PDB file of C-alpha atoms in Angstrom:
ATOM      1  CA  MET A 530     115.577 -20.065 -23.084  1.00 44.00           C
ATOM      2  CA  CYS A 531     116.834 -17.587 -20.531  1.00 46.00           C
ATOM      3  CA  LEU A 532     116.586 -13.893 -21.333  1.00 46.00           C
ATOM      4  CA  ASP A 533     119.294 -11.727 -19.885  1.00 47.00           C
ATOM      5  CA  GLN A 534     117.598  -8.993 -17.829  1.00 49.00           C
ATOM      6  CA  SER A 535     120.500  -6.565 -18.388  1.00 49.00           C
ATOM      7  CA  ARG A 536     119.860  -6.216 -22.121  1.00 50.00           C
ATOM      8  CA  PRO A 537     116.738  -4.886 -23.839  1.00 52.00           C
ATOM      9  CA  VAL A 538     114.070  -7.463 -24.596  1.00 53.00           C
ATOM     10  CA  THR A 539     113.824  -8.113 -28.309  1.00 57.00           C
ATOM     11  CA  ALA A 540     112.228 -11.034 -30.037  1.00 55.00           C
ATOM     12  CA  ARG A 541     114.533 -13.525 -31.646  1.00 57.00           C
ATOM     13  CA  PRO A 542     113.534 -14.795 -35.114  1.00 55.00           C
ATOM     14  CA  GLN A 543     112.378 -18.165 -33.745  1.00 55.00           C
ATOM     15  CA  GLU A 544     110.325 -16.380 -31.030  1.00 53.00           C
ATOM     16  CA  ARG A 545     108.660 -14.185 -33.656  1.00 55.00           C
ATOM     17  CA  ARG A 546     107.713 -17.258 -35.713  1.00 55.00           C
ATOM     18  CA  ALA A 547     106.289 -18.955 -32.605  1.00 56.00           C
ATOM     19  CA  GLY A 548     104.261 -15.862 -31.693  1.00 58.00           C
ATOM     20  CA  ILE A 549     106.134 -15.208 -28.466  1.00 58.00           C
ATOM     21  CA  ASP A 550     105.991 -11.581 -27.336  1.00 57.00           C
ATOM     22  CA  PRO A 551     108.886 -11.045 -24.929  1.00 56.00           C
ATOM     23  CA  GLY A 552     107.344  -7.820 -23.668  1.00 55.00           C
ATOM     24  CA  LEU A 553     104.336  -9.747 -22.329  1.00 48.00           C
ATOM     25  CA  HIS A 554     105.958 -13.030 -21.347  1.00 47.00           C
ATOM     26  CA  ARG A 555     109.192 -12.636 -19.437  1.00 49.00           C
ATOM     27  CA  VAL A 556     111.058 -15.851 -18.991  1.00 44.00           C
ATOM     28  CA  VAL A 557     113.858 -15.838 -16.467  1.00 38.00           C
ATOM     29  CA  CYS A 558     116.069 -18.961 -16.497  1.00 37.00           C
ATOM     30  CA  GLY A 559     113.144 -21.269 -17.274  1.00 41.00           C
ATOM     31  CA  THR A 560     110.776 -19.839 -14.628  1.00 41.00           C
ATOM     32  CA  ILE A 561     107.658 -18.068 -15.841  1.00 42.00           C
ATOM     33  CA  LEU A 562     106.779 -15.102 -13.658  1.00 40.00           C
ATOM     34  CA  GLN A 563     103.163 -14.004 -13.374  1.00 45.00           C
ATOM     35  CA  VAL A 564     102.020 -15.111 -16.820  1.00 45.00           C
ATOM     36  CA  THR A 565      98.401 -14.294 -17.448  1.00 49.00           C
ATOM     37  CA  SER A 566      96.491 -14.528 -20.652  1.00 53.00           C
ATOM     38  CA  ARG A 567      94.678 -11.255 -20.006  1.00 55.00           C
ATOM     39  CA  PRO A 568      94.854  -8.461 -17.448  1.00 66.00           C
ATOM     40  CA  ALA A 569      92.214  -8.652 -14.674  1.00 70.00           C
ATOM     41  CA  ALA A 570      90.300  -5.595 -15.917  1.00 71.00           C
ATOM     42  CA  THR A 571      89.981  -7.064 -19.401  1.00 74.00           C
ATOM     43  CA  GLN A 572      88.808 -10.390 -17.956  1.00 73.00           C
ATOM     44  CA  HIS A 573      86.220  -8.583 -15.812  1.00 73.00           C
ATOM     45  CA  LEU A 574      84.812  -6.763 -18.841  1.00 80.00           C
ATOM     46  CA  SER A 575      84.695 -10.020 -20.762  1.00 79.00           C
ATOM     47  CA  ASP A 576      82.832 -11.689 -17.868  1.00 80.00           C
ATOM     48  CA  LEU A 577      80.333  -8.813 -17.770  1.00 86.00           C
ATOM     49  CA  ALA A 578      79.681  -9.213 -21.490  1.00 89.00           C
ATOM     50  CA  TRP A 579      79.051 -12.957 -20.999  1.00 89.00           C
ATOM     51  CA  LEU A 580      76.767 -12.229 -18.035  1.00 92.00           C
ATOM     52  CA  ARG A 581      74.778  -9.806 -20.167  1.00 93.00           C
ATOM     53  CA  ARG A 582      74.417 -12.522 -22.814  1.00 93.00           C
ATOM     54  CA  VAL A 583      73.217 -14.964 -20.149  1.00 94.00           C
ATOM     55  CA  ARG A 584      70.675 -12.429 -18.892  1.00 95.00           C
ATOM     56  CA  ASP A 585      69.516 -11.760 -22.447  1.00 94.00           C
ATOM     57  CA  ARG A 586      69.137 -15.495 -23.058  1.00 94.00           C
ATOM     58  CA  ILE A 587      67.020 -15.826 -19.914  1.00 94.00           C
ATOM     59  CA  ASP A 588      64.873 -12.880 -21.042  1.00 93.00           C
ATOM     60  CA  ARG A 589      64.455 -14.389 -24.510  1.00 94.00           C
ATOM     61  CA  ASP A 590      64.100 -18.101 -23.651  1.00 92.00           C
ATOM     62  CA  TYR A 591      62.378 -17.938 -20.238  1.00 91.00           C
ATOM     63  CA  GLU A 592      59.754 -20.493 -21.301  1.00 91.00           C
ATOM     64  CA  GLN A 593      62.429 -23.050 -22.238  1.00 90.00           C
ATOM     65  CA  PRO A 594      63.865 -25.484 -19.707  1.00 88.00           C
ATOM     66  CA  LEU A 595      66.951 -23.574 -18.558  1.00 88.00           C
ATOM     67  CA  ASP A 596      69.370 -24.566 -15.829  1.00 87.00           C
ATOM     68  CA  VAL A 597      72.484 -22.924 -14.469  1.00 91.00           C
ATOM     69  CA  GLU A 598      74.782 -25.612 -15.900  1.00 92.00           C
ATOM     70  CA  ALA A 599      73.508 -25.052 -19.449  1.00 89.00           C
ATOM     71  CA  LEU A 600      73.725 -21.280 -19.083  1.00 91.00           C
ATOM     72  CA  ALA A 601      77.259 -21.611 -17.691  1.00 91.00           C
ATOM     73  CA  ARG A 602      78.386 -23.816 -20.584  1.00 90.00           C
ATOM     74  CA  GLY A 603      77.141 -21.164 -23.006  1.00 86.00           C
ATOM     75  CA  ALA A 604      79.121 -18.506 -21.120  1.00 86.00           C
ATOM     76  CA  HIS A 605      82.282 -20.646 -20.901  1.00 86.00           C
ATOM     77  CA  MET A 606      82.190 -20.566 -17.088  1.00 87.00           C
ATOM     78  CA  SER A 607      81.603 -23.062 -14.336  1.00 92.00           C
ATOM     79  CA  ALA A 608      78.116 -23.083 -12.836  1.00 93.00           C
ATOM     80  CA  GLY A 609      79.429 -21.832  -9.492  1.00 93.00           C
ATOM     81  CA  HIS A 610      81.401 -18.986 -11.069  1.00 91.00           C
ATOM     82  CA  LEU A 611      78.396 -17.960 -13.182  1.00 92.00           C
ATOM     83  CA  SER A 612      76.106 -17.937 -10.136  1.00 93.00           C
ATOM     84  CA  ARG A 613      78.531 -15.879  -8.043  1.00 93.00           C
ATOM     85  CA  GLN A 614      79.282 -13.378 -10.805  1.00 92.00           C
ATOM     86  CA  PHE A 615      75.613 -13.076 -11.839  1.00 94.00           C
ATOM     87  CA  ARG A 616      74.623 -12.352  -8.232  1.00 94.00           C
ATOM     88  CA  LEU A 617      77.375  -9.710  -7.951  1.00 92.00           C
ATOM     89  CA  ALA A 618      76.327  -8.055 -11.215  1.00 92.00           C
ATOM     90  CA  TYR A 619      72.513  -8.237 -10.919  1.00 92.00           C
ATOM     91  CA  GLY A 620      71.784  -8.767  -7.224  1.00 92.00           C
ATOM     92  CA  GLU A 621      70.122 -12.175  -7.578  1.00 92.00           C
ATOM     93  CA  SER A 622      70.980 -15.664  -8.730  1.00 93.00           C
ATOM     94  CA  PRO A 623      70.334 -16.761 -12.332  1.00 94.00           C
ATOM     95  CA  TYR A 624      67.509 -19.034 -11.114  1.00 91.00           C
ATOM     96  CA  SER A 625      65.850 -16.219  -9.181  1.00 91.00           C
ATOM     97  CA  TYR A 626      66.156 -13.915 -12.210  1.00 93.00           C
ATOM     98  CA  LEU A 627      64.620 -16.614 -14.441  1.00 93.00           C
ATOM     99  CA  MET A 628      61.704 -17.112 -12.055  1.00 92.00           C
ATOM    100  CA  THR A 629      61.117 -13.352 -11.896  1.00 92.00           C
ATOM    101  CA  ARG A 630      60.909 -13.200 -15.702  1.00 93.00           C
ATOM    102  CA  ARG A 631      58.521 -16.179 -15.727  1.00 94.00           C
ATOM    103  CA  ILE A 632      56.300 -14.619 -13.070  1.00 94.00           C
ATOM    104  CA  GLU A 633      56.246 -11.290 -14.949  1.00 92.00           C
ATOM    105  CA  ARG A 634      54.998 -13.072 -18.051  1.00 93.00           C
ATOM    106  CA  ALA A 635      52.544 -15.124 -16.005  1.00 95.00           C
ATOM    107  CA  MET A 636      51.111 -11.937 -14.512  1.00 92.00           C
ATOM    108  CA  ALA A 637      50.475 -10.562 -17.999  1.00 89.00           C
ATOM    109  CA  LEU A 638      48.824 -13.816 -19.125  1.00 92.00           C
ATOM    110  CA  LEU A 639      46.669 -13.986 -15.990  1.00 93.00           C
ATOM    111  CA  ARG A 640      45.537 -10.371 -16.463  1.00 87.00           C
ATOM    112  CA  ARG A 641      44.499 -11.252 -19.999  1.00 85.00           C
ATOM    113  CA  GLY A 642      42.133 -13.814 -18.478  1.00 84.00           C
ATOM    114  CA  ASP A 643      41.797 -16.290 -21.351  1.00 89.00           C
ATOM    115  CA  LEU A 644      44.022 -19.032 -19.853  1.00 93.00           C
ATOM    116  CA  SER A 645      43.695 -21.059 -16.686  1.00 94.00           C
ATOM    117  CA  VAL A 646      46.383 -20.922 -13.998  1.00 95.00           C
ATOM    118  CA  THR A 647      47.620 -24.367 -15.063  1.00 95.00           C
ATOM    119  CA  GLU A 648      47.873 -23.318 -18.709  1.00 96.00           C
ATOM    120  CA  VAL A 649      49.766 -20.165 -17.688  1.00 96.00           C
ATOM    121  CA  CYS A 650      52.121 -22.233 -15.534  1.00 96.00           C
ATOM    122  CA  PHE A 651      53.160 -24.408 -18.460  1.00 95.00           C
ATOM    123  CA  ALA A 652      53.145 -21.514 -20.957  1.00 95.00           C
ATOM    124  CA  VAL A 653      55.859 -19.689 -18.980  1.00 95.00           C
ATOM    125  CA  GLY A 654      58.106 -22.754 -18.709  1.00 94.00           C
ATOM    126  CA  CYS A 655      57.329 -24.070 -15.233  1.00 93.00           C
ATOM    127  CA  SER A 656      56.963 -27.828 -15.012  1.00 91.00           C
ATOM    128  CA  SER A 657      55.269 -27.945 -11.611  1.00 93.00           C
ATOM    129  CA  LEU A 658      52.068 -26.133 -10.703  1.00 94.00           C
ATOM    130  CA  GLY A 659      53.006 -26.265  -7.014  1.00 94.00           C
ATOM    131  CA  THR A 660      56.417 -24.651  -7.562  1.00 92.00           C
ATOM    132  CA  PHE A 661      54.862 -22.056  -9.859  1.00 95.00           C
ATOM    133  CA  SER A 662      52.200 -21.147  -7.279  1.00 95.00           C
ATOM    134  CA  THR A 663      54.777 -20.953  -4.484  1.00 94.00           C
ATOM    135  CA  ARG A 664      57.124 -18.692  -6.457  1.00 92.00           C
ATOM    136  CA  PHE A 665      54.224 -16.568  -7.700  1.00 94.00           C
ATOM    137  CA  THR A 666      52.996 -16.043  -4.141  1.00 93.00           C
ATOM    138  CA  GLU A 667      56.547 -15.215  -2.952  1.00 90.00           C
ATOM    139  CA  LEU A 668      57.021 -12.555  -5.602  1.00 90.00           C
ATOM    140  CA  VAL A 669      53.538 -11.097  -5.908  1.00 90.00           C
ATOM    141  CA  GLY A 670      52.050 -11.650  -2.462  1.00 90.00           C
ATOM    142  CA  VAL A 671      48.863 -13.387  -3.618  1.00 92.00           C
ATOM    143  CA  SER A 672      48.169 -16.731  -5.260  1.00 94.00           C
ATOM    144  CA  PRO A 673      47.903 -16.908  -9.066  1.00 95.00           C
ATOM    145  CA  SER A 674      44.158 -17.608  -8.958  1.00 93.00           C
ATOM    146  CA  SER A 675      43.551 -14.644  -6.606  1.00 92.00           C
ATOM    147  CA  TYR A 676      45.675 -12.444  -8.841  1.00 91.00           C
ATOM    148  CA  GLN A 677      43.740 -13.520 -11.919  1.00 90.00           C
ATOM    149  CA  ARG A 678      40.404 -12.899 -10.207  1.00 87.00           C
ATOM    150  CA  ASP A 679      41.262  -9.536  -8.563  1.00 83.00           C
ATOM    151  CA  GLU A 680      43.973  -7.875 -10.616  1.00 75.00           C
ATOM    152  CA  ALA A 681      42.730  -8.374 -14.165  1.00 64.00           C
ATOM    153  CA  ARG A 682      40.594  -5.248 -13.958  1.00 67.00           C
ATOM    154  CA  THR A 683      43.272  -2.974 -12.435  1.00 71.00           C
ATOM    155  CA  THR A 684      45.191  -2.488 -15.690  1.00 69.00           C
ATOM    156  CA  ALA A 685      42.187  -2.224 -17.996  1.00 69.00           C
ATOM    157  CA  GLY A 686      42.724   0.694 -20.362  1.00 73.00           C
ATOM    158  CA  MET A 687      46.408   1.133 -19.445  1.00 76.00           C
ATOM    159  CA  PRO A 688      48.991   1.014 -22.210  1.00 81.00           C
ATOM    160  CA  PRO A 689      50.898  -2.301 -21.979  1.00 74.00           C
ATOM    161  CA  CYS A 690      54.235  -0.569 -21.306  1.00 78.00           C
ATOM    162  CA  VAL A 691      52.746   1.237 -18.291  1.00 78.00           C
ATOM    163  CA  ALA A 692      50.926  -1.887 -17.068  1.00 73.00           C
ATOM    164  CA  LYS A 693      54.197  -3.843 -17.163  1.00 70.00           C
ATOM    165  CA  GLN A 694      55.964  -1.214 -15.060  1.00 72.00           C
ATOM    166  CA  VAL A 695      53.126  -0.884 -12.547  1.00 71.00           C
ATOM    167  CA  THR A 696      52.721  -4.639 -12.097  1.00 71.00           C
ATOM    168  CA  ARG A 697      56.401  -5.590 -12.016  1.00 69.00           C
ATOM    169  CA  PRO A 698      56.812  -8.343  -9.400  1.00 70.00           C
ATOM    170  CA  ILE A 699      58.729  -7.492  -6.259  1.00 65.00           C
ATOM    171  CA  ARG A 700      59.409 -10.275  -3.792  1.00 58.00           C
ATOM    172  CA  HIS A 701      56.722 -10.253  -1.121  1.00 50.00           C
ATOM    173  CA  ARG A 702      58.447  -9.213   2.090  1.00 48.00           C
ATOM    174  CA  GLY A 703      56.719 -11.782   4.318  1.00 50.00           C
ATOM    175  CA  ALA A 704      57.452 -14.829   2.187  1.00 48.00           C
ATOM    176  CA  PRO A 705      60.635 -16.865   2.680  1.00 49.00           C
ATOM    177  CA  ILE A 706      63.207 -16.738  -0.082  1.00 48.00           C
ATOM    178  CA  ALA A 707      63.828 -20.147  -1.601  1.00 49.00           C
ATOM    179  CA  GLU A 708      66.890 -20.296  -3.841  1.00 47.00           C
ATOM    180  CA  ARG A 709      67.632 -23.157  -6.181  1.00 44.00           C
ATOM    181  CA  GLN A 710      70.286 -23.604  -8.830  1.00 42.00           C
ATOM    182  CA  SER A 711      68.291 -25.305 -11.579  1.00 45.00           C
ATOM    183  CA  ALA A 712      64.956 -24.636 -13.200  1.00 43.00           C
TER     184      ALA A 712
END
């Protein structure tokens, strides 16, 4: 179907039944020119909404075994696209964000003092004590056992909301950054 460019674009009855909008899809002699399902700005906003859902899922399910592929499937994106877009939006990869959430929770559990480091490791969703200790040391600057021994008393008497803000993990400047794509 070739639309004559010299006359106004109006939908023919068969085009209306088929859901074709000639104002959006211009067909010239069988060649489709620049057909997109959505404008770029709309797609960007949609991606941001999906990224927010991914971040919320990480915040909610941090103790579950999460990997980038599963998160990407839930966001209807490829794993590579999710990782790139997440890093652009939040400044770190999904894996790094997940580990930060896990370490935040581990810090709170270690300050409480009623669980061992190993129990805390598994309670926050880490499957390896070695990886947990390495990431903890990278983010906090001290080992989990040192943190539990020395830092438990520093937040005594502080409201939990203040203690969380004061003890928020920030990557230790001297430690190397190890990035991975699965948890």
